[in-house]
Structures are given as C-alpha cells and as structure tokens.
Short mmCIF file of C-alpha atoms and ligand atoms in Angstrom, two decimals:
data_model
loop_
_atom_site.label_atom_id
_atom_site.label_comp_id
_atom_site.label_asym_id
_atom_site.label_seq_id
_atom_site.Cartn_x
_atom_site.Cartn_y
_atom_site.Cartn_z
CA UNK B 73 93.88 76.08 95.00
CA UNK B 74 96.32 79.55 93.84
CA UNK B 75 97.30 79.36 90.96
CA UNK B 76 101.01 79.12 91.37
CA UNK B 77 103.11 82.10 89.66
CA UNK B 78 107.14 81.89 89.65
CA UNK B 79 108.90 85.47 90.46
CA UNK B 80 112.16 85.62 89.38
CA UNK B 81 113.80 88.71 91.48
CA UNK B 82 111.06 88.21 94.02
CA UNK B 83 113.10 89.80 96.65
CA UNK B 84 113.96 92.45 95.00
CA UNK B 85 112.29 96.10 95.02
CA UNK B 86 109.09 95.86 92.61
CA UNK B 87 109.49 91.94 93.00
CA UNK B 88 108.52 92.47 96.82
CA UNK B 89 105.77 94.36 96.07
CA UNK B 90 104.39 92.31 93.27
CA UNK B 91 104.43 89.40 95.32
CA UNK B 92 102.01 91.39 97.92
CA UNK B 93 99.96 92.33 95.20
CA UNK B 94 99.24 88.63 93.74
CA UNK B 95 98.87 87.56 97.08
CA UNK B 96 95.96 89.65 97.35
CA UNK B 97 94.86 88.78 93.95
CA UNK B 98 94.45 85.12 95.21
CA UNK B 99 97.38 83.88 93.45
CA UNK B 100 100.48 81.94 95.40
CA UNK B 101 103.88 83.53 94.88
CA UNK B 102 106.58 81.08 94.27
CA UNK B 103 110.35 83.50 94.47
CA UNK B 104 113.26 82.46 92.58
CA UNK B 105 116.34 85.30 93.62
CA UNK B 106 120.47 84.86 94.18
CA UNK B 107 120.08 87.51 96.67
CA UNK B 108 122.33 89.59 94.73
CA UNK B 109 121.17 92.63 95.65
CA UNK B 110 117.94 91.79 98.18
CA UNK B 111 117.60 90.28 101.76
CA UNK B 112 116.80 87.49 102.31
CA UNK B 113 114.57 88.87 105.58
CA UNK B 114 112.19 90.47 102.94
CA UNK B 115 110.05 87.25 103.51
CA UNK B 116 109.14 87.90 107.39
CA UNK B 117 108.18 91.18 106.06
CA UNK B 118 105.98 90.04 103.44
CA UNK B 119 104.57 86.71 105.71
CA UNK B 120 103.27 89.95 108.33
CA UNK B 121 101.52 92.06 104.78
CA UNK B 122 100.10 88.39 103.36
CA UNK B 123 99.47 86.40 106.29
CA UNK B 124 101.90 84.02 105.09
CA UNK B 125 105.51 83.88 103.65
CA UNK B 126 105.47 83.56 99.83
CA UNK B 127 107.26 80.18 99.09
CA UNK B 128 111.52 80.77 98.50
CA UNK B 129 114.33 79.73 96.15
CA UNK B 130 117.56 80.55 96.36
CA UNK B 131 119.14 80.08 93.37
CA UNK B 132 119.96 82.37 89.84
CA UNK B 133 117.60 82.30 86.79
CA UNK B 134 120.63 81.24 84.53
CA UNK B 135 120.71 77.53 86.30
CA UNK B 136 118.75 75.45 83.15
CA UNK B 137 118.70 72.28 85.61
CA UNK B 138 117.39 74.20 89.07
CA UNK B 139 114.44 76.15 86.46
CA UNK B 140 114.41 72.09 85.07
CA UNK B 141 113.74 71.60 88.59
CA UNK B 142 110.99 74.31 89.40
CA UNK B 143 108.87 72.97 86.41
CA UNK B 144 108.46 69.66 87.57
CA UNK B 145 108.01 69.66 91.18
CA UNK B 146 105.62 72.50 90.99
CA UNK B 147 102.13 73.57 89.26
CA UNK B 148 103.86 76.88 87.54
CA UNK B 149 100.77 78.17 85.33
CA UNK B 150 103.41 81.58 84.61
CA UNK B 151 106.34 83.53 85.51
CA UNK B 152 106.84 86.87 86.32
CA UNK B 153 110.40 87.68 84.98
CA UNK B 154 112.44 90.92 87.74
CA UNK B 155 115.62 89.31 87.99
CA UNK B 156 118.22 91.53 86.37
CA UNK B 157 120.85 93.85 86.52
CA UNK B 158 119.70 97.32 86.63
CA UNK B 159 122.35 99.76 87.65
CA UNK B 160 122.90 102.37 84.35
CA UNK B 161 126.29 103.22 85.13
CA UNK B 162 127.92 99.97 86.19
CA UNK B 163 126.47 98.46 82.81
CA UNK B 164 128.44 101.01 80.93
CA UNK B 165 131.62 99.83 82.97
CA UNK B 166 131.14 96.72 82.59
CA UNK B 167 128.47 95.62 80.06
CA UNK B 168 129.13 91.54 79.54
CA UNK B 169 128.04 91.04 83.17
CA UNK B 170 124.86 92.99 81.83
CA UNK B 171 124.10 90.85 78.55
CA UNK B 172 125.08 87.66 80.65
CA UNK B 173 122.77 88.24 83.47
CA UNK B 174 119.81 90.29 81.87
CA UNK B 175 120.29 88.69 78.47
CA UNK B 176 121.08 85.03 78.53
CA UNK B 177 119.25 84.49 82.20
CA UNK B 178 116.07 85.55 80.18
CA UNK B 179 116.93 82.81 77.62
CA UNK B 180 118.00 80.36 79.47
CA UNK B 181 114.58 80.85 81.50
CA UNK B 182 112.28 81.03 78.17
CA UNK B 183 114.11 77.66 77.20
CA UNK B 184 113.42 76.14 79.98
CA UNK B 185 109.15 77.16 80.36
CA UNK B 186 109.32 76.29 76.48
CA UNK B 187 110.19 72.98 77.36
CA UNK B 188 107.87 72.87 80.35
CA UNK B 189 104.85 73.66 78.55
CA UNK B 190 104.64 77.20 80.14
CA UNK B 191 104.17 79.91 78.17
CA UNK B 192 103.26 82.85 80.41
CA UNK B 193 105.39 85.41 80.75
CA UNK B 194 105.14 88.88 82.04
CA UNK B 195 109.11 90.99 81.90
CA UNK B 196 110.30 93.91 83.53
CA UNK B 197 111.64 96.33 80.49
CA UNK B 198 112.35 99.91 81.30
CA UNK B 199 111.37 102.92 80.11
CA UNK B 200 115.09 103.08 79.11
CA UNK B 201 114.38 101.34 75.44
CA UNK B 202 113.10 105.02 73.94
CA UNK B 203 116.22 106.45 75.37
CA UNK B 204 115.81 110.30 74.38
CA UNK B 205 112.69 110.71 73.12
CA UNK B 206 111.30 113.80 70.61
CA UNK B 207 109.00 113.92 72.87
CA UNK B 208 106.34 113.38 75.56
CA UNK B 209 103.98 111.67 76.57
CA UNK B 210 106.13 108.71 75.11
CA UNK B 211 103.79 106.08 73.65
CA UNK B 212 104.48 102.61 72.69
CA UNK B 213 105.44 103.13 69.30
CA UNK B 214 108.09 105.68 69.64
CA UNK B 215 111.46 104.98 68.02
CA UNK B 216 113.25 102.65 70.54
CA UNK B 217 117.55 103.89 70.86
CA UNK B 218 118.44 102.68 74.18
CA UNK B 219 121.68 104.86 74.69
CA UNK B 220 123.79 102.18 77.60
CA UNK B 221 124.49 98.63 77.61
CA UNK B 222 121.57 98.13 80.90
CA UNK B 223 118.69 99.98 77.96
CA UNK B 224 119.98 97.50 75.13
CA UNK B 225 119.69 94.32 77.69
CA UNK B 226 115.51 95.38 77.87
CA UNK B 227 116.15 96.22 73.86
CA UNK B 228 117.60 92.70 73.20
CA UNK B 229 115.08 90.72 75.42
CA UNK B 230 112.17 92.16 73.99
CA UNK B 231 113.00 91.43 70.25
CA UNK B 232 114.21 87.91 71.64
CA UNK B 233 110.27 87.52 73.09
CA UNK B 234 108.95 89.08 69.80
CA UNK B 235 110.25 86.80 67.63
CA UNK B 236 109.63 83.67 70.01
CA UNK B 237 105.46 84.62 70.01
CA UNK B 238 106.02 84.96 66.03
CA UNK B 239 106.97 81.16 65.79
CA UNK B 240 104.98 80.25 68.20
CA UNK B 241 101.71 81.91 69.03
CA UNK B 242 101.06 79.67 71.78
CA UNK B 243 103.07 82.50 74.14
CA UNK B 244 100.78 84.79 75.86
CA UNK B 245 103.71 87.73 76.67
CA UNK B 246 103.55 91.40 78.34
CA UNK B 247 106.69 93.81 77.71
CA UNK B 248 105.75 95.94 80.82
CA UNK B 249 108.02 99.24 80.08
CA UNK B 250 108.10 101.24 83.99
CA UNK B 251 108.84 104.63 83.93
CA UNK B 252 110.47 105.61 87.59
CA UNK B 253 108.85 103.73 90.31
CA UNK B 254 109.53 104.96 93.71
CA UNK B 255 107.88 104.74 97.04
CA UNK B 256 106.82 102.17 99.52
CA UNK B 257 103.63 99.53 100.73
CA UNK B 258 101.56 101.78 103.05
CA UNK B 259 102.46 99.18 105.74
CA UNK B 260 105.94 100.80 105.97
CA UNK B 261 107.06 96.67 106.22
CA UNK B 262 109.14 96.78 102.62
CA UNK B 263 110.58 99.04 100.68
CA UNK B 264 114.05 99.66 98.60
CA UNK B 265 117.16 99.66 100.23
CA UNK B 266 119.81 100.63 98.19
CA UNK B 267 123.05 99.70 98.84
CA UNK B 268 125.76 102.09 99.40
CA UNK B 269 124.96 106.05 98.28
CA UNK B 270 121.73 105.75 95.92
CA UNK B 271 121.87 106.72 92.04
CA UNK B 272 118.33 107.37 91.81
CA UNK B 273 116.28 110.30 93.15
CA UNK B 274 113.96 109.34 95.66
CA UNK B 275 115.92 106.99 97.84
CA UNK B 276 118.71 109.52 98.27
CA UNK B 277 115.86 112.19 99.16
CA UNK B 278 114.88 109.98 101.98
CA UNK B 279 118.18 109.09 103.19
CA UNK B 280 118.75 112.93 103.33
CA UNK B 281 115.21 113.61 105.39
CA UNK B 282 116.36 110.40 107.82
CA UNK B 283 119.75 112.10 108.12
CA UNK B 284 121.47 109.70 106.64
CA UNK B 285 123.07 112.29 104.42
CA UNK B 286 123.73 115.89 104.42
CA UNK B 287 122.57 117.57 101.12
CA UNK B 288 120.82 115.95 98.12
CA UNK B 289 123.08 117.63 94.57
CA UNK B 290 120.71 118.10 92.09
CA UNK B 291 122.03 116.63 88.83
CA UNK B 292 121.32 120.55 86.61
CA UNK B 293 119.44 123.46 87.15
CA UNK B 294 119.40 124.55 83.16
CA UNK B 295 117.62 121.92 81.28
CA UNK B 296 115.04 123.79 79.26
CA UNK B 297 112.09 122.75 81.72
CA UNK B 298 109.60 124.96 84.07
CA UNK B 299 112.13 124.73 86.97
CA UNK B 300 115.02 124.06 84.87
CA UNK B 301 115.60 120.41 86.94
CA UNK B 302 115.46 117.04 85.18
CA UNK B 303 111.70 115.66 85.21
CA UNK B 304 110.48 112.16 85.03
CA UNK B 305 107.27 110.31 85.46
CA UNK B 306 107.39 108.52 88.49
CA UNK B 307 105.11 105.32 89.51
CA UNK B 308 104.33 104.16 92.54
CA UNK B 309 105.63 100.65 93.08
CA UNK B 310 102.42 99.51 94.54
CA UNK B 311 100.32 100.87 91.23
CA UNK B 312 103.54 99.15 89.68
CA UNK B 313 102.83 95.87 91.35
CA UNK B 314 98.91 95.64 90.47
CA UNK B 315 99.38 96.39 86.58
CA UNK B 316 101.97 93.28 86.87
CA UNK B 317 98.75 91.69 88.16
CA UNK B 318 96.52 93.05 85.21
CA UNK B 319 98.94 91.73 82.74
CA UNK B 320 98.52 88.63 84.02
CA UNK B 321 95.15 88.34 83.85
CA UNK B 322 94.99 89.67 80.33
CA UNK B 323 97.52 87.24 79.36
CA UNK B 324 95.92 84.63 80.83
CA UNK B 325 92.41 85.53 79.09
CA UNK B 326 94.24 86.13 75.65
CA UNK B 327 97.33 84.38 73.83
CA UNK B 328 99.88 86.80 72.11
CA UNK B 329 102.69 90.22 72.66
CA UNK B 330 101.36 93.43 73.99
CA UNK B 331 103.88 95.51 74.89
CA UNK B 332 102.77 98.38 77.23
CA UNK B 333 104.04 101.72 79.37
CA UNK B 334 103.35 101.43 82.87
CA UNK B 335 103.26 105.14 84.31
CA UNK B 336 101.36 107.93 85.34
CA UNK B 337 101.31 109.65 82.44
CA UNK B 338 102.68 113.47 84.58
CA UNK B 339 105.72 114.36 84.63
CA UNK B 340 107.70 115.90 88.65
CA UNK B 341 110.54 117.90 88.46
CA UNK B 342 113.18 116.79 91.01
CA UNK B 343 112.09 120.27 93.12
CA UNK B 344 108.54 119.04 92.75
CA UNK B 345 110.18 115.83 93.98
CA UNK B 346 112.35 117.48 97.18
CA UNK B 347 109.04 119.63 97.60
CA UNK B 348 106.39 117.05 98.33
CA UNK B 349 108.68 115.01 100.76
CA UNK B 350 109.47 117.77 102.44
CA UNK B 351 105.60 117.52 103.17
CA UNK B 352 105.37 114.42 103.62
CA UNK B 353 107.94 114.03 105.75
CA UNK B 354 107.81 117.49 107.40
CA UNK B 355 111.53 118.05 107.02
CA UNK B 356 114.03 119.94 105.51
CA UNK B 357 115.48 118.46 102.09
CA UNK B 358 118.70 120.44 102.07
CA UNK B 359 119.95 120.99 98.70
CA UNK B 360 122.77 122.03 96.22
CA UNK B 361 121.82 122.71 92.19
CA UNK B 362 125.00 121.21 90.42
CA UNK B 363 126.12 120.02 86.95
CA UNK B 364 124.15 118.18 84.82
CA UNK B 365 124.90 114.10 85.42
CA UNK B 366 126.49 113.24 81.60
CA UNK B 367 123.89 111.22 79.62
CA UNK B 368 121.02 112.11 81.50
CA UNK B 369 118.11 112.98 79.47
CA UNK B 370 116.53 116.90 80.22
CA UNK B 371 112.64 115.51 80.55
CA UNK B 372 110.19 112.73 79.89
CA UNK B 373 107.05 111.07 80.68
CA UNK B 374 104.77 108.15 79.35
CA UNK B 375 101.64 107.64 77.98
CA UNK B 376 100.11 105.19 79.60
CA UNK B 377 96.84 105.26 77.71
CA UNK B 378 97.53 101.45 76.10
CA UNK B 379 97.41 100.25 79.76
CA UNK B 380 94.23 101.38 80.61
CA UNK B 381 92.33 100.33 77.99
CA UNK B 382 93.65 97.00 77.43
CA UNK B 383 93.99 95.65 80.67
CA UNK B 384 91.33 98.87 83.11
CA UNK B 385 94.90 99.51 84.45
CA UNK B 386 95.77 102.98 85.95
CA UNK B 387 98.20 104.61 88.30
CA UNK B 388 96.36 105.69 91.23
CA UNK B 389 98.96 107.26 93.71
CA UNK B 390 100.11 110.32 93.17
CA UNK B 391 103.58 111.76 93.86
CA UNK B 392 102.48 112.76 98.02
CA UNK B 393 101.82 109.32 98.59
CA UNK B 394 104.74 108.30 96.77
CA UNK B 395 106.51 110.49 99.05
CA UNK B 396 104.56 109.24 102.23
CA UNK B 397 104.71 105.95 101.52
CA UNK B 398 109.25 105.75 100.78
CA UNK B 399 109.48 108.35 103.89
CA UNK B 400 107.33 105.63 106.02
CA UNK B 401 109.48 102.47 105.58
CA UNK B 402 112.59 104.81 105.54
CA UNK B 403 112.43 106.52 109.27
CA UNK B 404 110.86 102.57 110.08
CA UNK B 405 114.07 100.83 108.78
CA UNK B 406 116.91 103.48 108.09
CA UNK B 407 118.87 100.64 107.34
CA UNK B 408 116.64 99.31 105.26
CA UNK B 409 116.12 94.52 106.63
CA UNK B 410 119.06 94.47 108.55
P1 NAD C 744 116.04 95.12 92.47
O1 NAD C 744 117.50 94.74 92.15
O2 NAD C 744 115.61 95.29 93.39
O3 NAD C 744 115.41 93.14 92.18
C1 NAD C 744 116.55 92.50 91.36
C2 NAD C 744 116.20 90.71 92.06
O4 NAD C 744 116.86 90.07 91.46
C3 NAD C 744 117.17 91.70 92.85
O5 NAD C 744 116.30 90.63 94.37
C4 NAD C 744 117.86 90.59 92.51
O6 NAD C 744 118.94 89.80 93.78
C5 NAD C 744 117.82 89.43 91.69
N1 NAD C 744 118.57 88.90 90.52
C6 NAD C 744 119.10 89.25 89.88
N2 NAD C 744 120.10 88.74 89.39
C7 NAD C 744 119.65 87.37 89.34
C8 NAD C 744 120.10 86.03 88.58
N3 NAD C 744 120.44 85.85 87.42
N4 NAD C 744 118.80 85.44 89.08
C9 NAD C 744 117.86 85.32 90.27
N5 NAD C 744 117.95 86.43 90.70
C10 NAD C 744 118.70 87.86 90.81
O7 NAD C 744 115.61 95.81 91.25
P2 NAD C 744 114.00 96.50 90.63
O8 NAD C 744 114.28 98.09 91.29
O9 NAD C 744 113.45 95.47 91.79
O10 NAD C 744 113.62 95.90 89.51
C11 NAD C 744 113.09 94.59 89.20
C12 NAD C 744 113.21 94.86 87.59
O11 NAD C 744 112.57 95.66 86.71
C13 NAD C 744 114.63 94.92 86.60
O12 NAD C 744 114.57 93.81 85.55
C14 NAD C 744 115.06 95.69 86.38
O13 NAD C 744 115.58 96.11 85.07
C15 NAD C 744 113.56 96.35 86.22
N6 NAD C 744 113.11 97.57 85.76
C16 NAD C 744 113.62 98.20 87.32
C17 NAD C 744 113.46 99.88 87.44
C18 NAD C 744 113.80 100.67 88.61
O14 NAD C 744 114.09 101.95 88.67
N7 NAD C 744 113.83 100.25 89.50
C19 NAD C 744 113.05 100.79 86.38
C20 NAD C 744 112.75 99.72 85.05
C21 NAD C 744 112.63 98.28 84.99
N1 UDP C 745 118.60 113.44 89.87
C1 UDP C 745 119.36 114.42 91.17
N2 UDP C 745 119.71 114.26 92.00
C2 UDP C 745 120.36 112.67 92.47
C3 UDP C 745 119.67 111.71 91.78
C4 UDP C 745 118.94 111.60 90.58
O1 UDP C 745 118.99 115.28 90.41
O2 UDP C 745 120.93 112.55 92.87
C5 UDP C 745 117.77 113.11 89.07
C6 UDP C 745 118.48 112.79 87.72
O3 UDP C 745 119.20 114.04 87.11
C7 UDP C 745 116.82 113.00 87.00
C8 UDP C 745 115.87 112.35 87.98
O4 UDP C 745 116.49 112.92 89.28
O5 UDP C 745 116.62 114.21 86.53
C9 UDP C 745 115.81 110.99 88.58
O6 UDP C 745 117.21 110.04 88.34
P1 UDP C 745 116.59 108.75 88.68
O7 UDP C 745 118.44 108.68 88.72
O8 UDP C 745 116.09 108.44 90.06
O9 UDP C 745 115.89 108.03 87.44
P2 UDP C 745 116.45 108.03 86.17
O10 UDP C 745 117.43 109.28 85.69
O11 UDP C 745 116.87 106.86 85.54
O12 UDP C 745 115.09 108.59 84.78
#
C-alpha cells in the first residue's frame, strides 16, 4: 500500500508537479484545494502523466471539520502544505486576507494534525523571508527580514512551527525556502497559468513568445549587475518537486525540524532569461527597458549546500531546460487548462 500524503494546494503550480514526483516515488497524493487559484482540469492532465488521477477533495485548509474528517477517514502519513496566497502586491493591498489564509490556514492545519497524531509536515516557505540580503549566495542562517505582508506571513508560520517543534519533539518538519520556481513538467501537460497579466518574469516572457503579449517590460536596467537587470535564482519546478520528496523521506527517517533553501545556487539576469527563452522557442522576445519595480531587490541567489548534504538533493535542470519546458507547456496550452 502506498503511503497517503495530504497535499494542500495540490492543484496549483508547484503542488501539481509535486504530485507527479510523489507518485513516481511510490506515494499516493491526496489533494485538498479550494481551487481559488487553480483549475480542476489539472486532474485529467495528472492522470495522463501518472496513470491515474490523484484523489481530490475540494475544500479549504481553514475548514477544521473537513480536516478532522480527512484525518479520520484516510490513513494520512504526512502533509505537504502548499495552500496559500502568493502575490506580493495583493498582500500589500489586502494584508489581513493574506494573514488569514497563510497564517491562520497553517494553524488550523497543524492543530488538526496534532489532534490526529500526524506529525510529518513539509511547509512551503519562500526566499522572500530573507528580504534584501546582505550578500549572495544566501545561507539559511542569513538574517530574516521580509519586506512585505506575504513574506511576513511565511516567517510567522516558520516561527510558529519552530515553537511547535520545541514544545513537542515528536514533530518532523521541513521548512523549504524556494527561490524562483519556473518551468513545467517535460510532458507539456501541466504548468503555470497565472490569471490575468502575469507579475512574474517567466510567464510574461512565455506569453510574449506565444503572441499573447506584445513585449516584455524589463523592470530596471541600471542595477549594479553585469548587464544592469535584476538577478534571481530560477529553479525548475520538477527539481523543486523532487526536493519535496527528498525532504519527506528525510522527515520520515528523523524527527526534528530542518530549514532548507531550494535553489540552484546560480543567478540569472532578466536578459539571460530572455536570451535562453529565445533559444528555446526560436522566437524573438521583444522587450523594452523601463523603470525599476518598487520594492525589487537588485540581485540574490541561494546557497543550496545544506539541502545537498542533508537530503542528497540538488537542482539538476538548467536555465535552458526551464525555458524549453515552459515553452512546450505555453505553446500547447496558450490559455492554460481551458
Ligand atoms: P498556486 O497559487 O499555483 O498554488 C496554491 C494552491 O493553493 C492553489 O491551487 C490554490 O487554489 C490553493 N489554495 C490557496 N488557498 C487555499 C486554502 N485556504 N485552502 C485550500 N486551497 C488553497 O501557487 P504555487 O506557485 O504553486 O505556490 C505554492 C506554495 O509555494 C505557496 O504557499 C506559495 O506561497 C509558495 N511559494 C511559491 C513561490 C512561487 O514563486 N511560485 C515561491 C516561493 C514560495
Ligand atoms: N521582471 C521584469 N519584468 C516583468 C516581471 C519581472 O523585468 O514583467 C524582473 C523583476 O524585476 C526581477 C525578475 O524579473 O528582477 C524576477 O521577477 P519575478 O516577479 O518573476 O520574481 P521575484 O521578483 O519575486 O523574485
């Protein structure tokens, strides 16, 4: 019997890819998602990749009665908690909604887990908890000073989980700080499809390549970087997905709490991404260098050494593959799952 892993937010971008990695590793993912930022048709696509659709429950992670029922009726051995809101700008405009969903949601989930005696939890944190770091690559020990409500919501949950583990050493927790997840499953069947105009670079570039948008606006060309544009640590979503499986395996072996960066350890500039996408797609990406985006950090990338030494995990896919896989998904699904 495959162990059942509850995947909150499993219909979303990173969650759906993680379901593929879980199934490949012999786990049975059980998705709980309110479909607030995802499309139920992802399940058919997952069925085509995995062979059978993961089990799916439509519902909210803040619904304690629903969680209690799931933990009672299903033999859940661990939880990967992706469910949450992630748009930085929205979190500034509507902070309470962000704290309600991301912080309160995580508290309801951990209370239900505690009541059910399930104490293995992999939590989606973010490199945004570092804010504007003093230097790169950023180790996990760097100062934590998130610059917006979204980042603070992640740090609050991290703090609460650290306290929880101090209070009850039986917990097995991994706090995973993702850098910039991009790319798509190599089949081109699942990927990221943001609603409306994309905020993030890679979906915007893909939409220019496929002809949905005229040109990319490069947010700032006067940063102190090699080509003047912002630098980030882009990491392929399937590498991230495999990182979750590795973290789960580690937690199963050893109680405690680990905090790990999941990134490549390499920075790429906006123009590096544009050039790689042009190579992958054979299209010219029209762009215009505009002003800096308020709140943006010039350059940062992670130090993934701890994840490698503890989990034996490292990102294997490079920027060219990230762009090739994004392009396959974008070209085959210009309007997402619709
Ligand atoms: P996503 O929006 O594609 O996935 C999140 C999923 O959670 C969606 O399917 C949404 O419908 C669901 N959801 C939201 N609130 C819910 C609730 N209260 N109850 C049930 N379901 C709910 O986002 P993603 O990119 O896959 O991100 C997953 C997690 O990783 C999030 O916690 C996010 O903050 C974190 N993260 C993402 C990035 C990134 O750049 N994509 C970077 C760092 C961290
Ligand atoms: N960026 C850009 N144009 C866009 C979107 C993003 O130039 O339309 C830049 C942004 O300024 C940053 C990099 O691309 O330097 C990554 O931005 P993204 O929003 O994808 O991630 P984050 O800023 O959250 O790391």
